[in-house]
Amino acid sequence: MTTPALLPLSGRRLPPLNLGASAFPHHRATLRLSEKFILLLILSAFITLCFGAFFFLPDSSKHKRFDLGLEDVLIPHVDTSKGGKNLGGFLIHGQGHDEHRHREEEERLRNKIRADHEKALEEAKEKLKKSRDEIQAEIQTEKNKVVQELKKKDSKPLPPVPLPNLIGINSGEPADPDIREKRNKIKEMMKHAWDNYRQYGWGHNELKPIARKGHSTNIFGNSQMGATIVDALDTLYIMGLHDEFREGQEWIDKNLDFSVNSEVSVFEVNIRFIGGLLAAYYLSGQEVFKIKAVQLAGKLLPAFNTPTGIPWAMVNLKSGVGRNWGWASAGSSILAEFGTLHMEFVHLTYLTGDPVYYNKVMHIRKLLQKMDRPNGLYPNYLNPRTGRWGQHHTSVGGLGDSFYEYLLKAWLMSDKTDTEARKMYDDAIEAIEKHLIRKSNGGLTFIGEWKNGHLERKMGHLTCFAGGMFALGADGSRDDKAGHYLQLGAEIAHTCHESYDRTTLKLGPEAFKFDGGVEAVAVRQNEKYYILRPEVIETYWYMWRFTHDPKYRQWGWEATQAIDKYCRVSGGFSGVKDVYSSSPTYDDVQQSFFLAETLKYLYLLFSNDDLLPLDNWVFNTEAHPLPVLHLANTTLSGNPAYR
Ligand code: DMJ
């Protein structure tokens, strides 16, 4: 191989080396020979040096590329077809035209880098001239821009779907002046609850009406998500409190943000937020509620990433990491939590055309159908890793309740086409009647709880919703037992009314017993509280709608008066710690469900039946009305948006 370094040496004639031949004339020929040899040695050493230098010294052109970060730009210019040789990726010969282009390119980039540096320097100098506040304002503007961009990305336009039949959203005015007055009183209570939350707790999840500040619990995570606003919207709407509704809408539009690092309860966020937003959307037609509901639902989906598809109880809205409550049996998920998603998720699929929501809840249903049920009952705990039941506790109250409610309501909401859900409901309540429902010595029908192999003769306030459920499910029941289930609903309503009537405050305790001479009374101190819960009033309302027996309005009015007398404080409404004490103490929490459910059911109880008729609306477990989807059957094939 000829190297450019060798070329100049090969043509040169070296001058003879004069070592003083005149001093050694007889050695003249010998000296000439050794002289040649030495010269040859020097020459070959020199050649070796040059040769080594060429191969082992670093390639400066490569360094240049690296320094400028141009490696990727320059390598494609090594083009062997134009006379250059590509040896291991480096151009070493015949650069000519290409080398010229490289130099130009390097020069251009160097100039650009220089110009960018200068520009950045200028900008920095300008920034330093500005005040701290100005700089902060600029940073904020930049941040807002980024947030807006992200929002735009998040709020992809949703497919237009025909709105289902929205009947009876502005009706219900009673003709009877006495009933009208009562209804107005309930509306005034709603205004009192809202105005105080507006003043002292705005944007917080709930209100502390005595301390007059915001309140929250771990179900909402650690961020201010305005739970009371979202939960209250549809109640405000049906009461005609439109200014308040608009205030709520504005807050939601500007502030409700789900990209927060916050671990929330999947169930609570679903029933209160997604349910509340969907109902507000259907009632008002305002797109913002639909968009927010869909954004939030997307944040809940990672909770379903478990080995079985049974969702975790909690999920971090930002990271998507899920886990279960520490107190739940054997790391289990809770029946009433993963079993109370169906109504909202079917509507999400309907509104988005995305089957993902529907598939998630149907997967849960299929899994439950395959499992063995002890005595035909569904235990409260199910492990999402193994797909096995945890403790065999069964309840129609806390931990179980709304699972049964949603089986029935899935059927109703599908315009009675989801017969699979109806069958599951019928099977379940048959087992419940057989194993959990009893009559006390005093003749009160109660629903106990199955624990550790025996029936605990205790009923929770939460369980009182079941009276309404039995009445709602009477029509369409197996073997035409409509009369029987309506009667069962009436008996539960009566028992729950007794639990109120046997207290000093005429408000119901959290749990009451039917044991050893005790009937419908709380025994333990920590079961004597009333936290503004709705279930008893909910049952009065359903019973009123199906029977029009005036006693339900009378009982509802008793409860209204008791709440106004004992729970009302100047800063809102508070729960009380002991319903048997004549001087009760407050728990200082105005629960969001008081506005979503308790006041709504009371208002409906004193309205005509044409307000949210039950043939067209189904109430989720947080009393948010969702329209019957006449277009949808169980596979949603009738849904024009379903792809
Ligand atoms: C509400 O959040 C819902 O009704 C839920 O299903 C259980 N109970 C609370 C209010 O008591």
XYZ file of C-alpha atoms and ligand atoms in Angstrom:
654
model
C 0.000 0.000 0.000
C 1.442 3.389 -0.967
C 1.134 5.950 1.726
C 1.328 9.685 1.219
C 3.970 9.867 3.956
C 6.427 7.634 2.067
C 6.337 9.431 -1.254
C 8.718 12.344 -0.543
C 11.400 10.047 0.999
C 11.642 7.575 -1.876
C 13.034 10.164 -4.401
C 15.686 11.794 -2.312
C 19.443 11.042 -2.705
C 21.336 11.232 0.546
C 24.779 12.979 0.545
C 27.755 10.674 1.339
C 28.631 10.467 4.991
C 32.145 11.827 5.471
C 33.892 10.004 8.375
C 37.437 11.333 7.574
C 38.526 8.864 4.775
C 41.784 10.776 4.307
C 42.748 9.598 7.779
C 42.267 5.916 6.802
C 43.102 5.703 3.067
C 43.568 1.822 3.005
C 40.104 1.212 4.400
C 38.367 3.362 1.817
C 36.379 0.519 0.114
C 35.390 -1.131 3.495
C 34.214 2.184 4.933
C 32.004 2.819 1.945
C 30.286 -0.555 2.509
C 29.552 -0.010 6.245
C 28.482 3.563 5.486
C 25.854 2.205 3.085
C 24.714 -0.326 5.678
C 24.303 2.299 8.380
C 22.448 4.574 6.004
C 20.111 1.719 5.138
C 19.495 1.064 8.824
C 18.652 4.720 9.537
C 16.393 4.868 6.539
C 14.465 1.741 7.462
C 14.072 3.005 11.089
C 12.712 6.284 9.741
C 10.245 4.488 7.470
C 9.025 2.293 10.327
C 8.498 5.414 12.473
C 6.481 7.154 9.798
C 4.454 4.062 9.113
C 3.680 3.580 12.854
C 2.804 7.230 13.242
C 0.248 6.966 10.529
C -1.516 3.943 12.017
C -1.281 4.560 15.734
C -1.681 8.316 16.196
C -5.338 9.355 16.824
C -7.392 10.414 13.831
C -7.870 14.131 14.182
C -10.785 14.290 11.803
C -12.667 11.890 14.053
C -12.022 14.104 17.045
C -13.369 17.094 15.244
C -16.619 15.330 14.502
C -17.042 14.242 18.086
C -16.326 17.682 19.488
C -18.996 19.238 17.348
C -21.436 16.452 17.905
C -21.676 16.013 14.147
C -20.870 12.331 13.863
C -24.306 11.466 12.604
C -24.310 14.333 10.159
C -20.904 13.650 8.622
C -20.712 9.880 8.316
C -23.283 9.700 5.525
C -20.991 11.944 3.422
C -18.347 9.174 3.112
C -19.189 8.194 -0.398
C -16.879 5.594 -1.978
C -18.361 6.144 -5.418
C -16.762 9.600 -5.543
C -13.162 8.502 -5.110
C -12.933 8.361 -1.360
C -12.312 5.118 0.487
C -14.423 4.118 3.398
C -12.173 2.149 5.763
C -13.918 1.229 8.979
C -16.132 4.245 8.618
C -13.455 6.934 8.197
C -12.643 8.906 5.089
C -8.894 8.628 4.479
C -8.244 9.286 0.843
C -9.544 11.218 -2.073
C -11.572 13.610 0.050
C -11.721 16.365 -2.547
C -15.295 17.436 -3.103
C -16.721 15.666 -0.038
C -14.175 17.162 2.313
C -15.061 20.557 1.076
C -18.703 19.935 1.755
C -17.884 18.660 5.268
C -15.927 21.774 6.020
C -18.790 23.948 4.844
C -21.255 21.978 6.906
C -19.051 22.160 9.996
C -18.627 25.863 9.505
C -22.348 26.386 9.151
C -23.055 24.440 12.336
C -20.300 26.204 14.237
C -21.849 29.518 13.266
C -25.260 28.354 14.335
C -23.983 27.210 17.726
C -22.214 30.529 18.170
C -25.364 32.444 17.239
C -27.485 30.342 19.635
C -25.058 30.959 22.482
C -25.109 34.639 21.821
C -28.865 34.703 21.716
C -29.122 32.775 25.018
C -26.643 35.188 26.567
C -28.688 38.158 25.420
C -31.867 36.624 26.793
C -30.195 35.911 30.132
C -28.988 39.527 30.289
C -32.549 40.718 29.554
C -33.955 38.405 32.249
C -31.565 39.791 34.817
C -32.891 43.256 34.170
C -36.409 42.048 35.156
C -37.806 41.899 38.687
C -38.288 38.589 40.489
C -42.084 38.939 40.119
C -41.840 39.549 36.396
C -39.651 36.480 35.990
C -42.077 34.401 38.067
C -45.018 35.642 36.004
C -43.199 34.662 32.814
C -42.469 31.191 34.177
C -46.127 30.845 35.142
C -47.246 31.849 31.640
C -44.927 29.271 30.141
C -46.261 26.626 32.528
C -49.854 27.511 31.672
C -49.054 27.167 27.988
C -47.700 23.677 28.567
C -50.752 22.744 30.683
C -53.082 24.060 27.966
C -51.226 22.032 25.353
C -51.526 18.919 27.495
C -55.207 19.610 28.061
C -55.758 19.931 24.331
C -54.057 16.596 23.852
C -56.163 15.036 26.643
C -59.480 16.324 25.403
C -59.683 14.586 22.070
C -63.079 15.295 20.558
C -65.549 12.620 21.534
C -67.824 11.055 18.935
C -71.289 12.568 18.836
C -73.875 10.174 20.224
C -77.595 10.746 20.419
C -78.637 11.731 23.939
C -80.952 9.167 25.496
C -84.492 10.192 26.452
C -84.017 12.969 29.027
C -87.475 13.184 30.498
C -88.509 15.068 33.614
C -85.515 17.173 34.475
C -87.417 20.389 35.183
C -90.632 19.094 36.660
C -92.014 17.974 39.975
C -93.656 21.107 41.430
C -96.321 19.790 43.861
C -99.767 21.366 43.777
C -100.383 20.895 47.502
C -99.127 24.060 49.307
C -98.101 22.105 52.399
C -95.938 19.759 50.322
C -94.557 22.728 48.382
C -93.573 24.412 51.614
C -91.791 21.321 52.812
C -90.016 21.020 49.504
C -88.938 24.654 49.764
C -87.610 24.040 53.243
C -85.410 21.244 51.893
C -84.187 23.525 49.129
C -83.329 26.132 51.773
C -81.299 23.499 53.651
C -79.418 22.717 50.437
C -78.662 26.399 50.019
C -77.395 26.629 53.595
C -75.094 23.632 53.061
C -73.834 24.943 49.712
C -73.373 28.592 50.726
C -71.275 27.658 53.732
C -69.172 25.237 51.748
C -68.832 28.002 49.143
C -67.675 30.437 51.795
C -65.434 28.278 53.963
C -64.476 25.174 52.057
C -64.531 26.113 48.383
C -62.389 23.724 46.315
C -61.715 21.458 49.302
C -63.369 18.081 49.249
C -65.697 18.693 52.153
C -66.489 21.272 54.825
C -65.867 21.433 58.561
C -68.934 23.475 59.446
C -67.856 24.317 62.985
C -64.184 25.048 62.374
C -65.359 26.704 59.136
C -62.662 25.334 56.918
C -62.035 22.626 54.343
C -62.002 18.941 55.208
C -60.878 15.764 53.485
C -60.375 12.071 54.094
C -58.072 9.517 52.529
C -60.728 8.338 50.052
C -60.095 11.524 48.060
C -56.303 11.349 48.323
C -54.299 14.354 49.345
C -55.448 16.908 46.846
C -58.334 19.335 46.698
C -60.688 17.870 44.148
C -63.821 19.777 45.118
C -65.761 16.569 45.941
C -68.694 18.541 47.364
C -69.000 20.607 44.187
C -69.077 17.577 41.903
C -71.360 15.584 44.198
C -73.824 18.477 44.641
C -74.210 19.608 41.016
C -77.218 17.540 39.979
C -79.064 18.297 43.234
C -78.520 22.016 42.595
C -79.786 21.523 39.065
C -83.034 19.742 39.905
C -83.735 22.249 42.726
C -83.414 25.063 40.203
C -80.364 26.576 41.960
C -78.859 27.543 38.612
C -76.485 30.305 39.773
C -74.912 27.878 42.196
C -74.769 25.234 39.484
C -72.920 27.653 37.204
C -70.423 28.533 39.957
C -69.736 24.840 40.353
C -69.371 24.365 36.619
C -66.901 27.230 36.407
C -64.775 25.801 39.196
C -64.737 22.398 37.545
C -63.836 23.868 34.191
C -60.932 25.887 35.571
C -59.663 23.831 38.475
C -60.592 20.187 38.389
C -57.344 18.535 37.413
C -56.676 14.816 37.609
C -52.959 14.760 36.857
C -52.188 14.986 40.554
C -49.911 12.787 42.570
C -52.706 11.537 44.749
C -53.897 8.092 45.779
C -57.690 7.877 45.682
C -60.383 5.268 46.234
C -61.456 3.890 42.851
C -64.977 3.206 44.133
C -65.538 6.598 45.761
C -64.124 8.503 42.814
C -66.298 6.484 40.482
C -69.594 6.891 42.330
C -69.112 10.518 43.402
C -67.019 12.078 40.622
C -67.704 10.072 37.497
C -71.339 9.521 38.523
C -71.705 13.195 39.484
C -70.088 14.488 36.294
C -72.116 12.185 34.049
C -75.386 13.177 35.720
C -74.469 16.880 35.441
C -73.705 16.314 31.766
C -76.997 14.607 30.998
C -79.036 17.165 32.936
C -77.355 20.304 31.622
C -75.873 19.169 28.299
C -72.608 20.967 29.174
C -69.723 19.181 27.407
C -67.194 20.050 30.101
C -68.701 17.485 32.457
C -68.479 14.705 29.905
C -64.889 15.579 29.052
C -63.861 15.641 32.724
C -65.618 12.335 33.388
C -63.745 10.677 30.528
C -60.394 12.157 31.586
C -60.898 10.897 35.120
C -61.998 7.458 33.970
C -58.735 7.157 32.024
C -56.873 7.747 35.274
C -58.751 4.938 37.009
C -58.027 2.322 34.346
C -54.538 1.361 35.639
C -56.270 0.076 38.796
C -57.453 -2.870 36.691
C -53.901 -4.009 35.972
C -53.975 -6.951 38.358
C -53.411 -10.641 37.591
C -57.184 -11.230 37.599
C -58.529 -7.913 36.320
C -60.270 -7.329 39.666
C -59.244 -3.737 40.364
C -57.262 -2.468 43.308
C -59.186 -0.430 45.868
C -56.879 2.552 45.456
C -54.923 4.023 42.605
C -52.438 6.858 42.320
C -53.868 9.191 39.689
C -50.436 10.184 38.461
C -48.367 7.019 38.577
C -51.221 4.551 38.069
C -49.874 2.389 40.883
C -52.644 0.543 42.696
C -52.977 -1.249 46.028
C -55.549 -2.457 48.498
C -56.637 -1.255 51.907
C -54.352 -2.528 54.636
C -57.322 -3.635 56.747
C -58.946 -5.829 54.076
C -58.781 -9.596 54.612
C -55.713 -11.203 52.958
C -54.910 -8.279 50.668
C -58.368 -8.493 49.140
C -60.392 -6.087 47.060
C -63.882 -5.314 48.361
C -67.051 -6.662 46.721
C -68.999 -3.401 47.106
C -66.094 -1.494 45.560
C -65.149 -3.489 42.472
C -68.816 -4.435 42.074
C -70.033 -0.837 41.901
C -68.576 0.386 38.639
C -70.953 -1.052 36.076
C -73.445 1.787 35.572
C -70.862 4.522 35.158
C -68.572 2.408 32.959
C -71.389 1.438 30.584
C -72.188 5.134 30.166
C -68.529 5.928 29.546
C -68.426 3.419 26.726
C -71.676 4.778 25.365
C -70.383 8.349 25.343
C -66.878 7.648 24.042
C -67.440 4.718 21.727
C -64.501 3.097 23.478
C -65.291 -0.475 24.606
C -62.530 -0.507 27.217
C -64.794 0.559 30.106
C -67.544 -1.883 29.270
C -65.045 -4.710 28.862
C -63.489 -4.056 32.267
C -66.758 -4.368 34.138
C -68.001 -7.299 32.097
C -64.752 -9.099 32.843
C -65.433 -8.690 36.572
C -68.938 -10.051 36.123
C -67.732 -13.104 34.166
C -65.140 -13.878 36.783
C -67.708 -13.700 39.591
C -70.082 -15.945 37.682
C -67.450 -18.668 37.517
C -66.732 -18.686 41.241
C -68.195 -20.938 43.902
C -70.416 -19.090 46.324
C -70.744 -20.432 49.859
C -74.499 -20.902 50.435
C -75.087 -18.967 47.248
C -73.735 -15.838 48.978
C -70.985 -13.548 47.702
C -68.250 -13.001 50.317
C -67.139 -9.380 50.841
C -63.456 -10.034 50.062
C -61.783 -11.211 46.876
C -58.044 -11.379 46.345
C -57.125 -9.682 43.028
C -53.859 -11.644 42.707
C -55.178 -15.153 43.246
C -58.838 -14.719 42.323
C -59.824 -16.427 45.574
C -62.266 -15.255 48.214
C -60.815 -13.845 51.426
C -62.819 -14.268 54.653
C -66.296 -15.640 54.065
C -68.105 -12.621 55.481
C -71.257 -11.531 53.691
C -73.112 -8.289 54.100
C -75.882 -6.329 52.428
C -74.505 -3.343 54.339
C -70.944 -1.988 54.320
C -68.517 -3.912 52.029
C -71.282 -5.679 50.101
C -74.269 -3.367 49.640
C -74.031 -1.634 46.285
C -72.763 -4.741 44.475
C -76.320 -6.169 44.721
C -77.794 -2.753 43.942
C -75.772 -2.524 40.706
C -76.857 -5.965 39.488
C -80.450 -4.809 39.601
C -79.658 -1.370 38.199
C -77.585 -2.791 35.322
C -80.736 -4.581 34.215
C -82.928 -1.499 34.648
C -80.441 0.820 32.953
C -80.224 -1.459 29.903
C -83.962 -1.048 29.432
C -84.299 -4.498 31.001
C -82.275 -6.193 28.259
C -79.307 -7.198 30.446
C -81.060 -10.328 31.685
C -77.791 -11.863 32.858
C -77.549 -9.134 35.504
C -81.155 -9.665 36.508
C -80.553 -13.379 36.981
C -77.494 -12.726 39.155
C -79.575 -10.308 41.224
C -82.449 -12.762 41.626
C -80.096 -15.596 42.644
C -78.320 -13.346 45.124
C -81.421 -12.022 46.874
C -82.876 -15.511 47.148
C -79.720 -16.557 49.049
C -79.846 -13.373 51.128
C -83.463 -13.970 52.102
C -82.709 -17.523 53.047
C -79.562 -16.920 55.087
C -79.504 -13.302 56.238
C -83.068 -11.981 56.634
C -84.842 -12.709 59.906
C -87.699 -11.423 62.061
C -86.909 -10.201 65.554
C -88.882 -11.271 68.642
C -90.706 -7.982 68.405
C -91.666 -8.663 64.787
C -89.143 -6.409 63.048
C -87.682 -7.719 59.807
C -83.944 -7.208 59.711
C -80.972 -8.127 57.507
C -78.074 -9.543 59.510
C -74.478 -10.235 58.493
C -72.787 -13.597 57.939
C -69.562 -13.752 59.930
C -67.385 -16.650 61.033
C -70.024 -19.275 60.279
C -72.971 -17.633 62.001
C -75.502 -14.849 61.565
C -74.730 -11.652 63.426
C -78.093 -10.104 64.385
C -77.011 -6.594 63.678
C -78.053 -4.241 60.899
C -76.195 -1.165 59.670
C -77.662 2.167 58.628
C -76.040 1.415 55.265
C -78.141 -1.776 54.971
C -81.340 0.279 55.102
C -80.960 1.139 51.407
C -82.086 -2.457 50.714
C -85.741 -1.610 51.415
C -85.705 0.654 48.363
C -83.792 -1.923 46.343
C -86.344 -4.674 47.026
C -89.168 -2.331 45.987
C -87.311 -1.230 42.862
C -86.668 -4.841 41.855
C -90.196 -6.073 42.619
C -91.401 -5.559 39.084
C -89.780 -8.219 36.912
C -88.930 -10.520 39.815
C -88.734 -14.280 39.423
C -91.961 -16.263 39.761
C -93.841 -12.982 39.751
C -93.102 -12.307 43.411
C -93.543 -8.545 42.961
C -95.955 -8.291 45.875
C -93.595 -10.214 48.123
C -90.620 -7.935 47.391
C -92.659 -4.777 47.764
C -93.770 -6.092 51.138
C -90.167 -6.919 52.075
C -89.170 -3.346 51.121
C -91.942 -1.981 53.327
C -90.814 -4.140 56.270
C -87.217 -2.965 55.980
C -88.426 0.650 55.744
C -90.434 0.112 58.919
C -87.500 -1.434 60.794
C -85.211 1.394 59.774
C -87.789 3.968 60.783
C -87.925 2.244 64.177
C -84.166 2.608 64.480
C -84.695 6.389 64.143
C -87.788 6.554 66.304
C -86.148 4.784 69.247
C -83.475 7.455 69.657
C -83.565 10.760 71.504
C -82.764 12.828 68.428
C -85.013 10.870 66.021
C -81.972 10.218 63.870
C -80.714 6.738 63.123
C -77.581 5.164 64.637
C -74.807 3.713 62.488
C -75.685 0.142 63.511
C -78.404 -1.450 65.642
C -78.973 -4.875 67.176
C -81.734 -7.442 67.509
C -80.391 -9.512 70.361
C -81.144 -10.345 73.969
C -84.159 -8.078 74.274
C -82.561 -5.280 72.254
C -84.552 -4.273 69.177
C -83.324 -1.793 66.577
C -81.088 0.002 69.082
C -77.336 0.612 69.032
C -75.492 -1.004 71.904
C -71.902 0.050 71.455
C -70.908 3.670 71.937
C -69.044 3.673 68.619
C -72.216 2.701 66.742
C -74.393 5.548 68.032
C -73.373 8.249 65.570
C -75.310 9.715 62.657
C -73.168 11.209 59.905
C -75.899 12.678 57.659
C -76.307 9.384 55.815
C -79.071 8.968 53.197
C -80.016 5.254 53.139
C -83.161 5.378 55.287
C -84.526 8.403 53.415
C -83.591 6.731 50.114
C -85.825 3.788 51.049
C -88.675 6.133 52.097
C -88.498 7.746 48.663
C -88.589 4.499 46.675
C -91.435 3.224 48.843
C -93.285 6.496 48.295
C -92.884 6.242 44.510
C -94.195 2.660 44.439
C -96.985 2.908 47.011
C -97.852 6.587 47.589
C -98.452 5.658 51.194
C -98.386 9.042 53.036
C -96.497 7.549 55.957
C -93.284 7.708 53.904
C -93.608 11.457 53.476
C -94.403 11.731 57.151
C -91.293 9.749 58.113
C -89.236 11.779 55.686
C -90.474 14.982 57.233
C -89.602 13.719 60.739
C -86.057 13.101 59.532
C -85.877 16.539 57.853
C -86.880 18.267 61.056
C -84.461 16.248 63.150
C -81.577 17.035 60.795
C -82.463 20.724 60.777
C -82.759 20.807 64.544
C -79.762 18.743 65.602
C -77.304 18.790 62.724
C -77.669 22.349 61.490
C -75.070 24.826 62.703
C -74.416 28.340 61.473
C -71.537 27.088 59.294
C -73.477 24.273 57.548
C -74.570 20.799 58.684
C -72.633 18.415 60.890
C -72.899 14.768 61.885
C -73.612 13.991 65.567
C -71.733 11.546 67.734
C -74.573 10.100 69.823
C -78.185 9.998 68.699
C -79.291 8.843 72.181
C -77.892 11.882 73.957
C -80.026 14.988 74.488
C -76.917 17.166 74.290
C -75.142 15.740 71.278
C -71.658 16.659 70.208
C -70.774 17.294 66.586
C -68.279 15.412 64.434
C -67.714 18.654 62.485
C -67.970 17.142 58.995
C -70.439 18.062 56.279
C -70.226 14.952 54.121
C -70.460 15.458 50.361
C -73.134 12.721 50.185
C -75.404 14.904 52.345
C -75.778 17.245 49.344
C -75.653 14.507 46.720
C -78.048 12.042 48.333
C -79.755 12.926 51.600
C -81.105 16.305 50.480
C -81.836 15.045 46.946
C -83.921 12.086 48.145
C -85.787 14.356 50.571
C -86.493 16.838 47.779
C -87.724 14.050 45.482
C -89.918 12.709 48.275
C -91.759 16.048 48.320
C -91.844 16.408 44.514
C -94.244 14.947 41.981
C -93.253 11.688 40.338
C -92.665 13.376 36.998
C -89.358 14.716 38.309
C -86.798 12.117 37.183
C -89.280 9.295 36.518
C -87.941 5.844 37.304
C -88.856 4.504 33.868
C -86.272 6.827 32.337
C -83.646 7.334 35.020
C -81.642 5.017 37.214
C -79.865 6.473 40.237
C -76.336 5.375 40.898
C -75.396 4.470 44.461
C -74.522 8.118 45.185
C -77.987 9.218 43.921
C -76.686 10.547 40.616
C -79.365 9.957 37.974
C -78.236 8.301 34.744
C -80.616 7.845 31.828
C -81.793 4.443 30.666
C -79.853 3.551 27.533
C -82.596 2.407 25.195
C -80.055 1.922 22.411
C -77.794 -0.386 24.312
C -78.147 -4.033 24.983
C -75.574 -6.091 26.861
C -73.151 -6.118 23.960
C -73.802 -2.461 23.132
C -74.186 -3.426 19.505
C -76.942 -0.870 19.175
C -74.599 1.933 20.106
C -73.675 4.037 17.070
C -70.421 5.161 18.696
C -69.296 1.657 19.575
C -66.402 0.571 17.403
C -72.630 6.856 49.875
O -71.412 7.368 49.485
C -73.063 5.809 48.899
O -74.416 5.636 49.044
C -72.375 4.491 49.098
O -72.917 3.478 48.298
C -72.395 4.039 50.533
N -72.908 5.009 51.406
C -72.518 6.360 51.288
C -73.328 7.257 52.205
O -73.718 6.665 53.363
